[in-house]
XYZ file of C-alpha atoms in Angstrom:
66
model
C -15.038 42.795 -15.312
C -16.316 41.897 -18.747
C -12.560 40.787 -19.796
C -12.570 38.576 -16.989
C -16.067 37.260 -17.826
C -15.076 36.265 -21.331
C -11.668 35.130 -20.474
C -13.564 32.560 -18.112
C -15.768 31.833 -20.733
C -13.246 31.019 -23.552
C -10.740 28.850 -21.426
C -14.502 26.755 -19.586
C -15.270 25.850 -23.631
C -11.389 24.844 -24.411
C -10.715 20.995 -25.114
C -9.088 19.887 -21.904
C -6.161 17.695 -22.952
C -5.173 14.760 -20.621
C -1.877 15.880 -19.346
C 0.639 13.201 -17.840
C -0.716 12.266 -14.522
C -4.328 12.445 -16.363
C -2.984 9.509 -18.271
C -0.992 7.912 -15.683
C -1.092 8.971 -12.238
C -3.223 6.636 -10.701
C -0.719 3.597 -12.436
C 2.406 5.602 -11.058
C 0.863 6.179 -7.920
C -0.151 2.219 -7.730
C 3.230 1.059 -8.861
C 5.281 3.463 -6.389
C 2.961 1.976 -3.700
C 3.384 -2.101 -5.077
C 7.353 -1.185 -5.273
C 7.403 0.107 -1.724
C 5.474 -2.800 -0.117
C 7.843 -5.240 -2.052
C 11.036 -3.801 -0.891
C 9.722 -3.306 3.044
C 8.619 -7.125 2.845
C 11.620 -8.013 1.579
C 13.458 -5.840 3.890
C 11.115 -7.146 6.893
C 11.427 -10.790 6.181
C 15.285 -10.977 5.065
C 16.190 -9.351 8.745
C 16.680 -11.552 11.544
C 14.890 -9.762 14.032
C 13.160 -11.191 16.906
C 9.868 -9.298 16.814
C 8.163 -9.867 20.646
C 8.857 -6.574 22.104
C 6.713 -7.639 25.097
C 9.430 -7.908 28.215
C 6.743 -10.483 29.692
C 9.029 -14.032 30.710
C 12.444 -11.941 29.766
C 13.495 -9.766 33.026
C 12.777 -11.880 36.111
C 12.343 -9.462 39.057
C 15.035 -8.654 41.883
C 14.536 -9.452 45.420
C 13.010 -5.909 47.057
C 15.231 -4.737 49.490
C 14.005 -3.039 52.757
């Protein structure tokens, strides 16, 4: 138990050194996000797609038949 103790101990009062995504995860994460908008708003706005999915004025209805 003691070994464990000071093993704790000595790696708590180590230096912590910024690793990669220390330095720059947020910025990677930001820039993957800015990326991703760009190309779906490009992708979104370059498509000729009518976007009213609302069948409202589109399908007349059918005489009902007794």
């Amino acid at each position: 138990a003691r070994g464990i103790q000071r093993t704790a101990v000595r790696q708590a009062h180590r230096k912590h050194e910024p690793t990669f995504h220390d330095k720059y995860g947020t910025t990677v994460l930001l820039a993957g996000a800015a990326m991703c908008s760009a190309v779906w708003g490009y992708v979104l706005t370059s498509l000729n797609v009518e976007w009213g999915f609302s069948p409202v004025g589109r399908i007349t209805p059918r005489e009902w038949k007794e």
